[in-house]
Amino acid sequence: MKCRRCREPAVIDIRRHNAAFCGPCFLHHCREQVRRAIDDYAMFGADERVLVAVSGGKDSLALWDILLGLGYHADGLYVGLGIGEYSDASGEHARAFAGERQARLVEVDIPAEYGFDIPGAAVATHRVPCSACGLSKGHLFNKAALDRGYVLGTGHNVDDEAAVLFGSVLRWGAEFLSRQHPVLRASDGFARKVKPLIRLGERETAAYCVLRGIDYIVEECPNAVGNKHLGYKEQLNAIEEQSPGTKAAFYFGFLDRVSSLFSPPAGSGPADLRPCASCGAPTTSPVCAFCSLAARAGAR
Ligand code: AMP
Ligand code: FES
Ligand code: ZN
């Protein structure tokens, strides 16, 4: 197997591209995929500051590394969720990465700052943990980016996006389909949100980290084990195994040819948004979902 770019011996093959790469050319490939995603979807310009939400995992650390390598002003955001040892270890990986590069890491710790943790919130509200977690992350990512004037970047890759799309299509969740885009525009109370890794798969981000010597947390969130999202990923992987390229075709075909059918008409933001009585975030209820979760979870 030879590298597609330089004909040296290859270290990784990517079946959906029908290509193999040596180490240096693979790193170049990853940066190119991110550069193209940023350009193709006009995610942000050279003069904008990006806040990369980092979980300590392979995707978000690879993203942060690539954005720094491409010369962007990229800082990190780590949210402490209070999920026992998993959170301790994931925070340490994020801090170690930032320390090695002398990069800025913004930290928000839910137990310390809001007085509850995700497992406790899940019990108090009879939600599954990942639901309380997703709600809290969404709120805190937005707040951190908005308060500090950043574009918010997450490490979602093509495997993540295809799995979410698969789940939404199975139930024809029109509201979710209308929000499934690699760029969500800023609007009153909402920071712009971008997903620059959509052209890379998780095998690629893992290989990128190994080749770059990035020490990431390998374990998944313990609460995610057995959830629907991971099940959809497995199903799609089985299809991909038989027919490489199907996953990317499914996702990019949706973006290119179908997603506009689900988009809300321009200018029509969510109806009746007003500021949360407690924190000021836009909401359709008197108190936003995060503040009411915090109240029910016994926050101070
Ligand atoms: P997940 O929701 O775990 O699939 O993660 C999706 C993306 O959210 C990751 O790629 C990260 O960019 C971000 N993320 C997940 N967990 C955290 C965290 N604890 N702190 C900051 N960002 C996170
Ligand atoms: Fe956060 Fe599962 S509880 S991802
Ligand atoms: Zn609120």
Short mmCIF file of N, CA, C and O in Angstrom, two decimals, residues 16 58-59 157-159 197-206:
data_model
loop_
_atom_site.label_atom_id
_atom_site.label_comp_id
_atom_site.label_asym_id
_atom_site.label_seq_id
_atom_site.Cartn_x
_atom_site.Cartn_y
_atom_site.Cartn_z
N ARG A 16 -13.45 4.93 2.12
CA ARG A 16 -14.45 5.72 1.42
C ARG A 16 -13.81 6.67 0.41
O ARG A 16 -14.47 7.12 -0.52
N LYS A 58 -10.84 12.29 21.44
CA LYS A 58 -10.03 12.43 20.21
C LYS A 58 -10.53 13.50 19.26
O LYS A 58 -9.74 14.24 18.67
N ASP A 59 -11.85 13.60 19.12
CA ASP A 59 -12.39 14.51 18.11
C ASP A 59 -12.11 15.97 18.47
O ASP A 59 -11.57 16.73 17.68
N ASN A 157 -18.07 14.66 14.21
CA ASN A 157 -17.48 14.19 12.95
C ASN A 157 -18.59 13.58 12.08
O ASN A 157 -19.77 13.55 12.48
N VAL A 158 -18.20 13.06 10.93
CA VAL A 158 -19.22 12.55 10.00
C VAL A 158 -19.96 11.34 10.59
O VAL A 158 -21.15 11.15 10.33
N ASP A 159 -19.27 10.55 11.41
CA ASP A 159 -19.95 9.41 12.04
C ASP A 159 -21.04 9.88 13.00
O ASP A 159 -22.14 9.33 13.04
N LEU A 197 -15.33 19.41 11.78
CA LEU A 197 -14.79 18.05 11.53
C LEU A 197 -15.71 17.19 10.68
O LEU A 197 -15.46 15.98 10.55
N ILE A 198 -16.75 17.75 10.09
CA ILE A 198 -17.73 16.89 9.40
C ILE A 198 -17.16 16.13 8.21
O ILE A 198 -17.79 15.19 7.75
N ARG A 199 -16.00 16.52 7.72
CA ARG A 199 -15.43 15.76 6.58
C ARG A 199 -14.48 14.66 7.05
O ARG A 199 -13.85 13.99 6.23
N LEU A 200 -14.36 14.46 8.38
CA LEU A 200 -13.49 13.38 8.90
C LEU A 200 -14.31 12.39 9.70
O LEU A 200 -15.27 12.77 10.38
N GLY A 201 -13.90 11.12 9.65
CA GLY A 201 -14.55 10.08 10.44
C GLY A 201 -13.79 9.86 11.74
O GLY A 201 -12.67 10.35 11.91
N GLU A 202 -14.39 9.08 12.67
CA GLU A 202 -13.72 8.96 13.97
C GLU A 202 -12.45 8.12 13.92
O GLU A 202 -11.55 8.32 14.73
N ARG A 203 -12.38 7.22 12.94
CA ARG A 203 -11.12 6.48 12.79
C ARG A 203 -10.00 7.45 12.39
O ARG A 203 -8.85 7.31 12.81
N GLU A 204 -10.36 8.43 11.59
CA GLU A 204 -9.36 9.41 11.17
C GLU A 204 -8.93 10.33 12.31
O GLU A 204 -7.75 10.64 12.45
N THR A 205 -9.89 10.77 13.14
CA THR A 205 -9.49 11.67 14.23
C THR A 205 -8.64 10.91 15.25
O THR A 205 -7.70 11.46 15.81
N ALA A 206 -8.95 9.62 15.45
CA ALA A 206 -8.13 8.82 16.38
C ALA A 206 -6.72 8.69 15.83
O ALA A 206 -5.72 8.88 16.55
#
